[in-house]
Amino acid sequence: MRALRCLVRKEFLQLRRDTALLRVVFVLPIFQLLVLSYALNSDLRNVRVGTLDEDRTALSRLVLDAFPASDVFVAGPAARDAAELEALLQAGACDLAVRVPAGFERDVAAGRTPSVGIDVDGTNSSLAGRGAGYAGAIVMREAERFAAANAGPAASVPRVATVVRFLYNPELESRLFMVPGVIVMLVTIISALATGMAVVREKELGTLDQVLVTPLTPLQYVVGKTLPFGLIALVDLALATLFARVWFHVPMLGSPWVLLLGVLAYLLVTLGLGLLASAASNTQQQAMFTVWFFLVFAIMLSGFFFPVDNMPEWARWLTRVNPMRYFMDIVRGVLLRGAGLADLAGELLTLLGMGVAAFGGAVVAFRREGVRG
Amino acid sequence: MNRILAVARKEFLHILRDRRSLAVAVLMPLVMVLLYGAVIDMELRDLRVGVLDLDGGDRSRELLRATTSSGFIVEAERLHGRDEIEAGFRQGRIQAALVVPRGYGEDLARGEARVQVLVDGADASTAATVANYLQAVVALVNRDLLRDAGLAAPFGARTRVWFNPELVSARFVVPGLVALVLMMICALLTSIAITREKEAGTLEQILTTPVTPAQVIVGKVLPYVALGALDCAMVLMAGKWVFGVPMAGSWWLLAAYCLLFIVIALALGLLISARSPSLRVAMMAALMVTMLPTMILSGFVFPIASMPGPLQVVCRLLPATHFLVVLRGIMLKGQSWFPLQTAALVVMAAVLLTLAIRSFRLRLE
Amino acid sequence: MSREAAVFARGLTRRFGDFTAVESLDLEVASGEIFGFLGANGAGKTTAIRMLCGLLPPSGGEARVAGCRVGRDTAALKRRIGYMSQRFSLYEDLTVLENLEFFGGVYGLGRAELAVRADELLPRLGLDADRGRLTGSLPLGYKQRLSLGCALAHRPQVLFLDEPTGGVDPVARRSFWDLIYEQAAAGVTVFVTTHYMDEAEYCGRVSIMVQGKIVALDTPSGLKARTGGADMQDVFLRLVDA
């Protein structure tokens, strides 16, 4: 126990003197949290709509004017003919183009149900589908409004109305969704990378032998090496969560203790994996590359950037072994849905299991390390 | 020139002998493309919806049938009480719930019935779309009601998607991956290369020879240009052959811009390494500065136009942003004229290189 | 010898695949002796030392250090020995005192004990004035002494020194050996490897390893008589070139 405390004290002393590292590990993440959270807005806004009005009647203008009036779209350039509209899309001057064909008002009056053309620039997958959806919805709404206004037979037909309510996030603030995710990513990057390099550094500097000769057991060594970075990650997490609550008003519906439990379990995993990478590498560069390799995949497959539900079966299996995904579920569950211990038991136990395995693996690796030539 | 080549050759040997780093630098981009191309689908499909039918009459059953036959919604789980809705959300089993109130049939006969659509707002990126889909389903039901009464809707919409008709996300994602991969790998590798020698003390050794600092830098950086170009080519080839990402424009033009971007990434790596006192600081700084900002701020996934104004300015300061516009323009639309982007990229390259070289001169004195 | 040997090895062997680095080593070092372990580069010295320190398990044979069986009583063994590696393995970003406190603490010394021990050791090592200096800023000779201090903090019974005077000037080397004599006089067994043949003269007995085997083991004068060498350098060259 005394030996362990000595090791931890040494690690902290070294850390305190490394001001450059401290800056990277504390200042940079908070700064990134601030900037990136503002960027992480999945609400569509400022989608530019190009228009082509071939009918030039009151109705056509009504339909076209509905677009800039919405939250999502802004008015784009107006084309004079089909060729120009195509050119606008091609050049990226607008993201979406709405075209009212000639004879529109007349066909509507005659009951021929003409169609408004919506052309979407498919190259921007992040907004093409949704943009098309919103555009279609706007046209449909105008159609319903028109039908209701010009009463007549249509008024007596029964209809179904929907009342939409968004639970847990009534204003649909996507920030609430994103900020916890950014926090998770930052904490992961720091804890895994830092630990990954910690031991290899000693190997490189030659002090590892000196330490192995002492009565320190492999378990004590492993714990001593990871404790400081675990603590740093915790501090980062606390700061980030505080920031998120105060600045972005991300709520905390669930119990902070459940969150803490989740954090500890998750840190066990990231630190353990970082150590394994360290044990398996000879230089800091190798350790870093190994950690980085898995880090990028974990981030991409965590459900943060791309929805997991859409992935093919085999990919979804991969996400099931991704600790980041479970942690994201825990963080979001506790912060935004008020999920409790019972709801998240599965995720917590999974993380715990992974953590123990990773740490156990690291201890075994170091036991072998001390015995190698 | 010979001296530069000598430095470059030594650097090449370093790279080749470090098998693991080489494997990661070469394989990772490839695996990323193959994986993400197959896996990423940004369109919402197969929604998981819960339905609570408190009415149980014929008309409500019709509504529910329409729900599942719409094609968007695959699983419609039957719920038996309001508490099951909360539970379903909290456990992440359903994304939305459709509640048909008691008396739905009678209300409809009288003229208007209401259904409640509850959406899991915690998943904000999909919530609005999910709500839209459910509303679209109801709109279809309304259209059927009109039709049954022998009437037609006044007008409708016909949607067409250009350049990427099935909205294949791979076409969108692959150019983004090229930028991400180049930025991360080139910046990371260069920052390591120089700092590593600084730490080992061998940089000093080299500088006792007639080689000038500039020659050292150029020599060290050359192999990484080659590596970056290799990675770039692999990602593009994989995108083309495996996912059919088109190449509507000129390969030469694409190569030229890729080279420009590689130079920018390398200069960034140099700058980081010149200002980092130790290897681990250099690596962590390089990683943090390139990874998340490129993923989030470059227009890779999140549309820049949707971000707040001041942040959009920040986005346009990133080289990756402009590079993506060029890449997508060349590959997907066959464009070849990018005045704004070219100017931006060239200026960035010049600025970064100057800063890097100046920082190095200071350091080495 | 009536008392048990401080370092004892019989048939100690270590193989790496096909290559035998250390072959059937036999030796006995008495308590308080200064034993010189010589050999050319690559002869297997470092491998042998690493086995005796508990860093590497033997492939064959047996050994006992400070009464503990090598390869079996590793935990107890580690507590009774001190080790100074070739590279002086110190933490450059810690001060002199902090390095000493770390290594002492890791060996189980309490805070109070450490304070007392530091006050004892540092003046003797000539480092008292530099307690608060960062190790990285010290000249090589100081680092060497600090490294020795860290190996001594916990009062080991056996001290293993792997080329402790590499790259240090002759004056510093001389004073270092004074320190070694002090330890030996206090009963610590010193097991030292070195390339400096003049230092071999300071040892009680010396062994010379060639290609994994000990080819000679005797006092310096005994070896000189046997080989007809004028000094240890001569002895060495004759035995190694043979």
JSON list of N, CA and C in Angstrom, two decimals, chain A residues 32 39 45-46 86 90 113-114 116 118-120 122-123 126 160-161 163 165 167 169 177 197 280-281 285-286 289-290 300 309-310 315, chain B residues 18 20 36 39 41 43 48 111 113 115 117 119-123 142 153 156 158 160 162 164 172 189 196 283 288 301 305-306 311 333:
[
{"chain": "A", "resi": 32, "resn": "GLN", "atom": "N", "xyz": [-12.56, 22.82, -26.81]},
{"chain": "A", "resi": 32, "resn": "GLN", "atom": "CA", "xyz": [-13.22, 22.09, -27.88]},
{"chain": "A", "resi": 32, "resn": "GLN", "atom": "C", "xyz": [-14.69, 21.85, -27.56]},
{"chain": "A", "resi": 39, "resn": "ALA", "atom": "N", "xyz": [-21.40, 23.73, -32.74]},
{"chain": "A", "resi": 39, "resn": "ALA", "atom": "CA", "xyz": [-21.47, 23.23, -34.11]},
{"chain": "A", "resi": 39, "resn": "ALA", "atom": "C", "xyz": [-22.44, 22.08, -34.23]},
{"chain": "A", "resi": 45, "resn": "ARG", "atom": "N", "xyz": [-31.14, 24.13, -40.90]},
{"chain": "A", "resi": 45, "resn": "ARG", "atom": "CA", "xyz": [-31.42, 25.56, -41.00]},
{"chain": "A", "resi": 45, "resn": "ARG", "atom": "C", "xyz": [-30.77, 26.09, -42.24]},
{"chain": "A", "resi": 46, "resn": "ASN", "atom": "N", "xyz": [-31.25, 27.20, -42.72]},
{"chain": "A", "resi": 46, "resn": "ASN", "atom": "CA", "xyz": [-30.60, 27.89, -43.85]},
{"chain": "A", "resi": 46, "resn": "ASN", "atom": "C", "xyz": [-30.40, 27.00, -45.06]},
{"chain": "A", "resi": 86, "resn": "GLU", "atom": "N", "xyz": [-31.34, 23.76, -63.35]},
{"chain": "A", "resi": 86, "resn": "GLU", "atom": "CA", "xyz": [-30.39, 22.66, -63.29]},
{"chain": "A", "resi": 86, "resn": "GLU", "atom": "C", "xyz": [-28.98, 23.18, -63.02]},
{"chain": "A", "resi": 90, "resn": "GLN", "atom": "N", "xyz": [-26.45, 22.32, -59.99]},
{"chain": "A", "resi": 90, "resn": "GLN", "atom": "CA", "xyz": [-25.13, 21.81, -60.33]},
{"chain": "A", "resi": 90, "resn": "GLN", "atom": "C", "xyz": [-24.03, 22.62, -59.67]},
{"chain": "A", "resi": 113, "resn": "THR", "atom": "N", "xyz": [-55.11, 17.43, -59.94]},
{"chain": "A", "resi": 113, "resn": "THR", "atom": "CA", "xyz": [-54.05, 17.13, -58.96]},
{"chain": "A", "resi": 113, "resn": "THR", "atom": "C", "xyz": [-52.65, 17.17, -59.57]},
{"chain": "A", "resi": 114, "resn": "PRO", "atom": "N", "xyz": [-52.20, 18.37, -59.97]},
{"chain": "A", "resi": 114, "resn": "PRO", "atom": "CA", "xyz": [-50.83, 18.47, -60.51]},
{"chain": "A", "resi": 114, "resn": "PRO", "atom": "C", "xyz": [-49.80, 18.34, -59.39]},
{"chain": "A", "resi": 116, "resn": "VAL", "atom": "N", "xyz": [-46.06, 19.56, -57.65]},
{"chain": "A", "resi": 116, "resn": "VAL", "atom": "CA", "xyz": [-44.98, 20.52, -57.55]},
{"chain": "A", "resi": 116, "resn": "VAL", "atom": "C", "xyz": [-43.68, 19.72, -57.61]},
{"chain": "A", "resi": 118, "resn": "ILE", "atom": "N", "xyz": [-39.95, 18.88, -56.78]},
{"chain": "A", "resi": 118, "resn": "ILE", "atom": "CA", "xyz": [-38.90, 19.18, -55.79]},
{"chain": "A", "resi": 118, "resn": "ILE", "atom": "C", "xyz": [-37.64, 18.48, -56.25]},
{"chain": "A", "resi": 119, "resn": "ASP", "atom": "N", "xyz": [-36.59, 19.24, -56.53]},
{"chain": "A", "resi": 119, "resn": "ASP", "atom": "CA", "xyz": [-35.31, 18.66, -56.95]},
{"chain": "A", "resi": 119, "resn": "ASP", "atom": "C", "xyz": [-34.28, 18.89, -55.86]},
{"chain": "A", "resi": 120, "resn": "VAL", "atom": "N", "xyz": [-33.68, 17.81, -55.43]},
{"chain": "A", "resi": 120, "resn": "VAL", "atom": "CA", "xyz": [-32.75, 17.89, -54.31]},
{"chain": "A", "resi": 120, "resn": "VAL", "atom": "C", "xyz": [-31.34, 17.59, -54.77]},
{"chain": "A", "resi": 122, "resn": "GLY", "atom": "N", "xyz": [-28.45, 15.71, -54.26]},
{"chain": "A", "resi": 122, "resn": "GLY", "atom": "CA", "xyz": [-28.17, 14.51, -53.47]},
{"chain": "A", "resi": 122, "resn": "GLY", "atom": "C", "xyz": [-26.77, 14.38, -52.94]},
{"chain": "A", "resi": 123, "resn": "THR", "atom": "N", "xyz": [-25.89, 15.29, -53.35]},
{"chain": "A", "resi": 123, "resn": "THR", "atom": "CA", "xyz": [-24.51, 15.11, -52.91]},
{"chain": "A", "resi": 123, "resn": "THR", "atom": "C", "xyz": [-24.32, 15.41, -51.43]},
{"chain": "A", "resi": 126, "resn": "SER", "atom": "N", "xyz": [-26.16, 14.78, -45.74]},
{"chain": "A", "resi": 126, "resn": "SER", "atom": "CA", "xyz": [-26.59, 15.15, -44.40]},
{"chain": "A", "resi": 126, "resn": "SER", "atom": "C", "xyz": [-27.86, 15.95, -44.42]},
{"chain": "A", "resi": 160, "resn": "VAL", "atom": "N", "xyz": [-57.97, 12.98, -40.02]},
{"chain": "A", "resi": 160, "resn": "VAL", "atom": "CA", "xyz": [-57.23, 12.68, -38.80]},
{"chain": "A", "resi": 160, "resn": "VAL", "atom": "C", "xyz": [-56.19, 13.77, -38.57]},
{"chain": "A", "resi": 161, "resn": "ALA", "atom": "N", "xyz": [-56.17, 14.28, -37.36]},
{"chain": "A", "resi": 161, "resn": "ALA", "atom": "CA", "xyz": [-55.15, 15.28, -37.04]},
{"chain": "A", "resi": 161, "resn": "ALA", "atom": "C", "xyz": [-54.14, 14.66, -36.08]},
{"chain": "A", "resi": 163, "resn": "VAL", "atom": "N", "xyz": [-51.26, 15.21, -33.04]},
{"chain": "A", "resi": 163, "resn": "VAL", "atom": "CA", "xyz": [-50.68, 16.11, -32.04]},
{"chain": "A", "resi": 163, "resn": "VAL", "atom": "C", "xyz": [-49.31, 15.53, -31.72]},
{"chain": "A", "resi": 165, "resn": "ARG", "atom": "N", "xyz": [-45.77, 15.42, -29.77]},
{"chain": "A", "resi": 165, "resn": "ARG", "atom": "CA", "xyz": [-45.08, 15.90, -28.56]},
{"chain": "A", "resi": 165, "resn": "ARG", "atom": "C", "xyz": [-43.72, 15.24, -28.47]},
{"chain": "A", "resi": 167, "resn": "LEU", "atom": "N", "xyz": [-40.85, 14.11, -26.21]},
{"chain": "A", "resi": 167, "resn": "LEU", "atom": "CA", "xyz": [-40.55, 13.87, -24.80]},
{"chain": "A", "resi": 167, "resn": "LEU", "atom": "C", "xyz": [-39.08, 14.13, -24.51]},
{"chain": "A", "resi": 169, "resn": "ASN", "atom": "N", "xyz": [-37.28, 16.46, -24.35]},
{"chain": "A", "resi": 169, "resn": "ASN", "atom": "CA", "xyz": [-36.54, 17.51, -25.06]},
{"chain": "A", "resi": 169, "resn": "ASN", "atom": "C", "xyz": [-37.53, 18.29, -25.89]},
{"chain": "A", "resi": 177, "resn": "PHE", "atom": "N", "xyz": [-28.57, 16.55, -26.91]},
{"chain": "A", "resi": 177, "resn": "PHE", "atom": "CA", "xyz": [-28.20, 15.23, -27.39]},
{"chain": "A", "resi": 177, "resn": "PHE", "atom": "C", "xyz": [-26.72, 15.15, -27.67]},
{"chain": "A", "resi": 197, "resn": "MET", "atom": "N", "xyz": [0.48, 5.91, -23.50]},
{"chain": "A", "resi": 197, "resn": "MET", "atom": "CA", "xyz": [1.87, 6.30, -23.63]},
{"chain": "A", "resi": 197, "resn": "MET", "atom": "C", "xyz": [2.62, 6.22, -22.33]},
{"chain": "A", "resi": 280, "resn": "ALA", "atom": "N", "xyz": [1.94, -3.72, -25.09]},
{"chain": "A", "resi": 280, "resn": "ALA", "atom": "CA", "xyz": [2.21, -4.37, -26.36]},
{"chain": "A", "resi": 280, "resn": "ALA", "atom": "C", "xyz": [3.07, -3.55, -27.29]},
{"chain": "A", "resi": 281, "resn": "SER", "atom": "N", "xyz": [3.53, -2.39, -26.84]},
{"chain": "A", "resi": 281, "resn": "SER", "atom": "CA", "xyz": [4.31, -1.54, -27.75]},
{"chain": "A", "resi": 281, "resn": "SER", "atom": "C", "xyz": [5.70, -1.29, -27.22]},
{"chain": "A", "resi": 285, "resn": "GLN", "atom": "N", "xyz": [5.29, 6.00, -29.96]},
{"chain": "A", "resi": 285, "resn": "GLN", "atom": "CA", "xyz": [4.58, 6.18, -31.21]},
{"chain": "A", "resi": 285, "resn": "GLN", "atom": "C", "xyz": [3.70, 4.98, -31.50]},
{"chain": "A", "resi": 286, "resn": "GLN", "atom": "N", "xyz": [4.26, 3.79, -31.29]},
{"chain": "A", "resi": 286, "resn": "GLN", "atom": "CA", "xyz": [3.47, 2.59, -31.54]},
{"chain": "A", "resi": 286, "resn": "GLN", "atom": "C", "xyz": [2.25, 2.53, -30.65]},
{"chain": "A", "resi": 289, "resn": "PHE", "atom": "N", "xyz": [-0.35, 4.94, -31.87]},
{"chain": "A", "resi": 289, "resn": "PHE", "atom": "CA", "xyz": [-1.02, 4.49, -33.08]},
{"chain": "A", "resi": 289, "resn": "PHE", "atom": "C", "xyz": [-2.02, 3.39, -32.78]},
{"chain": "A", "resi": 290, "resn": "THR", "atom": "N", "xyz": [-1.63, 2.48, -31.89]},
{"chain": "A", "resi": 290, "resn": "THR", "atom": "CA", "xyz": [-2.54, 1.39, -31.55]},
{"chain": "A", "resi": 290, "resn": "THR", "atom": "C", "xyz": [-3.81, 1.94, -30.93]},
{"chain": "A", "resi": 300, "resn": "MET", "atom": "N", "xyz": [-16.52, 6.40, -34.44]},
{"chain": "A", "resi": 300, "resn": "MET", "atom": "CA", "xyz": [-17.40, 6.33, -35.59]},
{"chain": "A", "resi": 300, "resn": "MET", "atom": "C", "xyz": [-18.57, 5.38, -35.36]},
{"chain": "A", "resi": 309, "resn": "ASP", "atom": "N", "xyz": [-28.97, 2.34, -35.75]},
{"chain": "A", "resi": 309, "resn": "ASP", "atom": "CA", "xyz": [-30.11, 1.57, -36.23]},
{"chain": "A", "resi": 309, "resn": "ASP", "atom": "C", "xyz": [-30.05, 1.28, -37.72]},
{"chain": "A", "resi": 310, "resn": "ASN", "atom": "N", "xyz": [-29.38, 2.16, -38.45]},
{"chain": "A", "resi": 310, "resn": "ASN", "atom": "CA", "xyz": [-29.35, 2.00, -39.89]},
{"chain": "A", "resi": 310, "resn": "ASN", "atom": "C", "xyz": [-28.29, 1.04, -40.38]},
{"chain": "A", "resi": 315, "resn": "ALA", "atom": "N", "xyz": [-22.54, -4.93, -38.57]},
{"chain": "A", "resi": 315, "resn": "ALA", "atom": "CA", "xyz": [-21.98, -3.71, -38.01]},
{"chain": "A", "resi": 315, "resn": "ALA", "atom": "C", "xyz": [-22.58, -3.42, -36.65]},
{"chain": "B", "resi": 18, "resn": "ASP", "atom": "N", "xyz": [9.34, 0.32, -38.63]},
{"chain": "B", "resi": 18, "resn": "ASP", "atom": "CA", "xyz": [8.34, 0.31, -37.57]},
{"chain": "B", "resi": 18, "resn": "ASP", "atom": "C", "xyz": [7.06, -0.29, -38.13]},
{"chain": "B", "resi": 20, "resn": "ARG", "atom": "N", "xyz": [4.44, -1.80, -37.03]},
{"chain": "B", "resi": 20, "resn": "ARG", "atom": "CA", "xyz": [3.09, -1.53, -36.54]},
{"chain": "B", "resi": 20, "resn": "ARG", "atom": "C", "xyz": [2.58, -0.17, -36.97]},
{"chain": "B", "resi": 36, "resn": "TYR", "atom": "N", "xyz": [-16.90, 2.13, -43.18]},
{"chain": "B", "resi": 36, "resn": "TYR", "atom": "CA", "xyz": [-17.91, 3.17, -43.14]},
{"chain": "B", "resi": 36, "resn": "TYR", "atom": "C", "xyz": [-18.74, 3.20, -44.40]},
{"chain": "B", "resi": 39, "resn": "VAL", "atom": "N", "xyz": [-21.32, 0.76, -43.86]},
{"chain": "B", "resi": 39, "resn": "VAL", "atom": "CA", "xyz": [-22.10, 0.82, -42.64]},
{"chain": "B", "resi": 39, "resn": "VAL", "atom": "C", "xyz": [-22.90, 2.11, -42.48]},
{"chain": "B", "resi": 41, "resn": "ASP", "atom": "N", "xyz": [-25.27, 4.95, -43.15]},
{"chain": "B", "resi": 41, "resn": "ASP", "atom": "CA", "xyz": [-26.45, 5.25, -43.92]},
{"chain": "B", "resi": 41, "resn": "ASP", "atom": "C", "xyz": [-27.15, 6.36, -43.18]},
{"chain": "B", "resi": 43, "resn": "GLU", "atom": "N", "xyz": [-29.63, 8.09, -44.05]},
{"chain": "B", "resi": 43, "resn": "GLU", "atom": "CA", "xyz": [-31.07, 8.17, -44.21]},
{"chain": "B", "resi": 43, "resn": "GLU", "atom": "C", "xyz": [-31.74, 7.37, -43.11]},
{"chain": "B", "resi": 48, "resn": "ARG", "atom": "N", "xyz": [-38.50, 2.16, -35.30]},
{"chain": "B", "resi": 48, "resn": "ARG", "atom": "CA", "xyz": [-39.12, 1.31, -34.29]},
{"chain": "B", "resi": 48, "resn": "ARG", "atom": "C", "xyz": [-40.19, 2.13, -33.58]},
{"chain": "B", "resi": 111, "resn": "GLY", "atom": "N", "xyz": [-66.30, 13.94, -37.88]},
{"chain": "B", "resi": 111, "resn": "GLY", "atom": "CA", "xyz": [-65.58, 14.93, -38.68]},
{"chain": "B", "resi": 111, "resn": "GLY", "atom": "C", "xyz": [-64.08, 14.97, -38.43]},
{"chain": "B", "resi": 113, "resn": "ALA", "atom": "N", "xyz": [-60.80, 13.35, -35.91]},
{"chain": "B", "resi": 113, "resn": "ALA", "atom": "CA", "xyz": [-60.26, 12.60, -34.78]},
{"chain": "B", "resi": 113, "resn": "ALA", "atom": "C", "xyz": [-58.81, 13.00, -34.60]},
{"chain": "B", "resi": 115, "resn": "VAL", "atom": "N", "xyz": [-54.93, 11.89, -33.12]},
{"chain": "B", "resi": 115, "resn": "VAL", "atom": "CA", "xyz": [-54.04, 10.86, -32.58]},
{"chain": "B", "resi": 115, "resn": "VAL", "atom": "C", "xyz": [-52.81, 11.56, -32.02]},
{"chain": "B", "resi": 117, "resn": "VAL", "atom": "N", "xyz": [-48.84, 11.65, -31.25]},
{"chain": "B", "resi": 117, "resn": "VAL", "atom": "CA", "xyz": [-47.54, 11.11, -31.66]},
{"chain": "B", "resi": 117, "resn": "VAL", "atom": "C", "xyz": [-46.52, 11.55, -30.62]},
{"chain": "B", "resi": 119, "resn": "VAL", "atom": "N", "xyz": [-42.66, 11.38, -29.44]},
{"chain": "B", "resi": 119, "resn": "VAL", "atom": "CA", "xyz": [-41.35, 11.07, -30.01]},
{"chain": "B", "resi": 119, "resn": "VAL", "atom": "C", "xyz": [-40.27, 11.22, -28.95]},
{"chain": "B", "resi": 120, "resn": "ASP", "atom": "N", "xyz": [-39.29, 10.32, -29.01]},
{"chain": "B", "resi": 120, "resn": "ASP", "atom": "CA", "xyz": [-38.17, 10.41, -28.08]},
{"chain": "B", "resi": 120, "resn": "ASP", "atom": "C", "xyz": [-37.28, 11.57, -28.48]},
{"chain": "B", "resi": 121, "resn": "GLY", "atom": "N", "xyz": [-37.45, 12.68, -27.78]},
{"chain": "B", "resi": 121, "resn": "GLY", "atom": "CA", "xyz": [-36.71, 13.88, -28.15]},
{"chain": "B", "resi": 121, "resn": "GLY", "atom": "C", "xyz": [-35.25, 13.84, -27.74]},
{"chain": "B", "resi": 122, "resn": "ALA", "atom": "N", "xyz": [-34.88, 12.85, -26.93]},
{"chain": "B", "resi": 122, "resn": "ALA", "atom": "CA", "xyz": [-33.48, 12.80, -26.50]},
{"chain": "B", "resi": 122, "resn": "ALA", "atom": "C", "xyz": [-32.58, 12.54, -27.68]},
{"chain": "B", "resi": 123, "resn": "ASP", "atom": "N", "xyz": [-33.10, 11.84, -28.65]},
{"chain": "B", "resi": 123, "resn": "ASP", "atom": "CA", "xyz": [-32.32, 11.59, -29.85]},
{"chain": "B", "resi": 123, "resn": "ASP", "atom": "C", "xyz": [-32.70, 12.63, -30.88]},
{"chain": "B", "resi": 142, "resn": "ASN", "atom": "N", "xyz": [-55.28, 10.32, -44.49]},
{"chain": "B", "resi": 142, "resn": "ASN", "atom": "CA", "xyz": [-56.22, 11.37, -44.87]},
{"chain": "B", "resi": 142, "resn": "ASN", "atom": "C", "xyz": [-56.51, 11.36, -46.36]},
{"chain": "B", "resi": 153, "resn": "ALA", "atom": "N", "xyz": [-56.99, 15.17, -53.73]},
{"chain": "B", "resi": 153, "resn": "ALA", "atom": "CA", "xyz": [-56.26, 16.26, -53.08]},
{"chain": "B", "resi": 153, "resn": "ALA", "atom": "C", "xyz": [-56.00, 17.33, -54.12]},
{"chain": "B", "resi": 156, "resn": "GLY", "atom": "N", "xyz": [-50.00, 17.87, -55.22]},
{"chain": "B", "resi": 156, "resn": "GLY", "atom": "CA", "xyz": [-49.05, 17.10, -54.43]},
{"chain": "B", "resi": 156, "resn": "GLY", "atom": "C", "xyz": [-47.62, 17.49, -54.78]},
{"chain": "B", "resi": 158, "resn": "ARG", "atom": "N", "xyz": [-43.74, 16.00, -56.17]},
{"chain": "B", "resi": 158, "resn": "ARG", "atom": "CA", "xyz": [-42.99, 14.89, -56.75]},
{"chain": "B", "resi": 158, "resn": "ARG", "atom": "C", "xyz": [-41.52, 15.21, -56.55]},
{"chain": "B", "resi": 160, "resn": "ARG", "atom": "N", "xyz": [-37.40, 14.57, -56.68]},
{"chain": "B", "resi": 160, "resn": "ARG", "atom": "CA", "xyz": [-36.36, 13.91, -57.45]},
{"chain": "B", "resi": 160, "resn": "ARG", "atom": "C", "xyz": [-35.01, 14.26, -56.84]},
{"chain": "B", "resi": 162, "resn": "TRP", "atom": "N", "xyz": [-31.01, 14.51, -57.26]},
{"chain": "B", "resi": 162, "resn": "TRP", "atom": "CA", "xyz": [-29.98, 14.60, -58.29]},
{"chain": "B", "resi": 162, "resn": "TRP", "atom": "C", "xyz": [-28.63, 14.13, -57.77]},
{"chain": "B", "resi": 164, "resn": "ASN", "atom": "N", "xyz": [-27.25, 11.67, -56.90]},
{"chain": "B", "resi": 164, "resn": "ASN", "atom": "CA", "xyz": [-27.08, 10.59, -55.91]},
{"chain": "B", "resi": 164, "resn": "ASN", "atom": "C", "xyz": [-28.46, 10.05, -55.60]},
{"chain": "B", "resi": 172, "resn": "PHE", "atom": "N", "xyz": [-21.26, 10.43, -50.26]},
{"chain": "B", "resi": 172, "resn": "PHE", "atom": "CA", "xyz": [-21.07, 11.64, -49.48]},
{"chain": "B", "resi": 172, "resn": "PHE", "atom": "C", "xyz": [-19.95, 11.45, -48.49]},
{"chain": "B", "resi": 189, "resn": "LEU", "atom": "N", "xyz": [1.81, 12.08, -38.25]},
{"chain": "B", "resi": 189, "resn": "LEU", "atom": "CA", "xyz": [3.10, 11.47, -38.54]},
{"chain": "B", "resi": 189, "resn": "LEU", "atom": "C", "xyz": [4.23, 12.48, -38.55]},
{"chain": "B", "resi": 196, "resn": "ARG", "atom": "N", "xyz": [10.34, 13.20, -32.27]},
{"chain": "B", "resi": 196, "resn": "ARG", "atom": "CA", "xyz": [11.03, 12.00, -31.85]},
{"chain": "B", "resi": 196, "resn": "ARG", "atom": "C", "xyz": [12.53, 12.18, -31.94]},
{"chain": "B", "resi": 283, "resn": "MET", "atom": "N", "xyz": [2.02, 14.42, -29.81]},
{"chain": "B", "resi": 283, "resn": "MET", "atom": "CA", "xyz": [1.04, 13.46, -30.32]},
{"chain": "B", "resi": 283, "resn": "MET", "atom": "C", "xyz": [-0.36, 13.79, -29.87]},
{"chain": "B", "resi": 288, "resn": "MET", "atom": "N", "xyz": [-5.74, 15.76, -31.05]},
{"chain": "B", "resi": 288, "resn": "MET", "atom": "CA", "xyz": [-6.91, 16.51, -30.63]},
{"chain": "B", "resi": 288, "resn": "MET", "atom": "C", "xyz": [-7.24, 17.62, -31.62]},
{"chain": "B", "resi": 301, "resn": "VAL", "atom": "N", "xyz": [-20.16, 15.75, -41.69]},
{"chain": "B", "resi": 301, "resn": "VAL", "atom": "CA", "xyz": [-21.44, 15.16, -41.31]},
{"chain": "B", "resi": 301, "resn": "VAL", "atom": "C", "xyz": [-22.49, 16.23, -41.04]},
{"chain": "B", "resi": 305, "resn": "ALA", "atom": "N", "xyz": [-24.14, 25.24, -42.87]},
{"chain": "B", "resi": 305, "resn": "ALA", "atom": "CA", "xyz": [-25.16, 26.30, -42.94]},
{"chain": "B", "resi": 305, "resn": "ALA", "atom": "C", "xyz": [-26.09, 26.28, -41.74]},
{"chain": "B", "resi": 306, "resn": "SER", "atom": "N", "xyz": [-26.21, 25.13, -41.10]},
{"chain": "B", "resi": 306, "resn": "SER", "atom": "CA", "xyz": [-27.11, 25.04, -39.96]},
{"chain": "B", "resi": 306, "resn": "SER", "atom": "C", "xyz": [-26.50, 25.52, -38.67]},
{"chain": "B", "resi": 311, "resn": "LEU", "atom": "N", "xyz": [-19.80, 30.67, -35.70]},
{"chain": "B", "resi": 311, "resn": "LEU", "atom": "CA", "xyz": [-19.13, 29.39, -35.84]},
{"chain": "B", "resi": 311, "resn": "LEU", "atom": "C", "xyz": [-18.87, 29.06, -37.29]},
{"chain": "B", "resi": 333, "resn": "LYS", "atom": "N", "xyz": [-19.90, 16.02, -59.05]},
{"chain": "B", "resi": 333, "resn": "LYS", "atom": "CA", "xyz": [-20.57, 16.91, -60.01]},
{"chain": "B", "resi": 333, "resn": "LYS", "atom": "C", "xyz": [-19.73, 17.22, -61.23]}
]
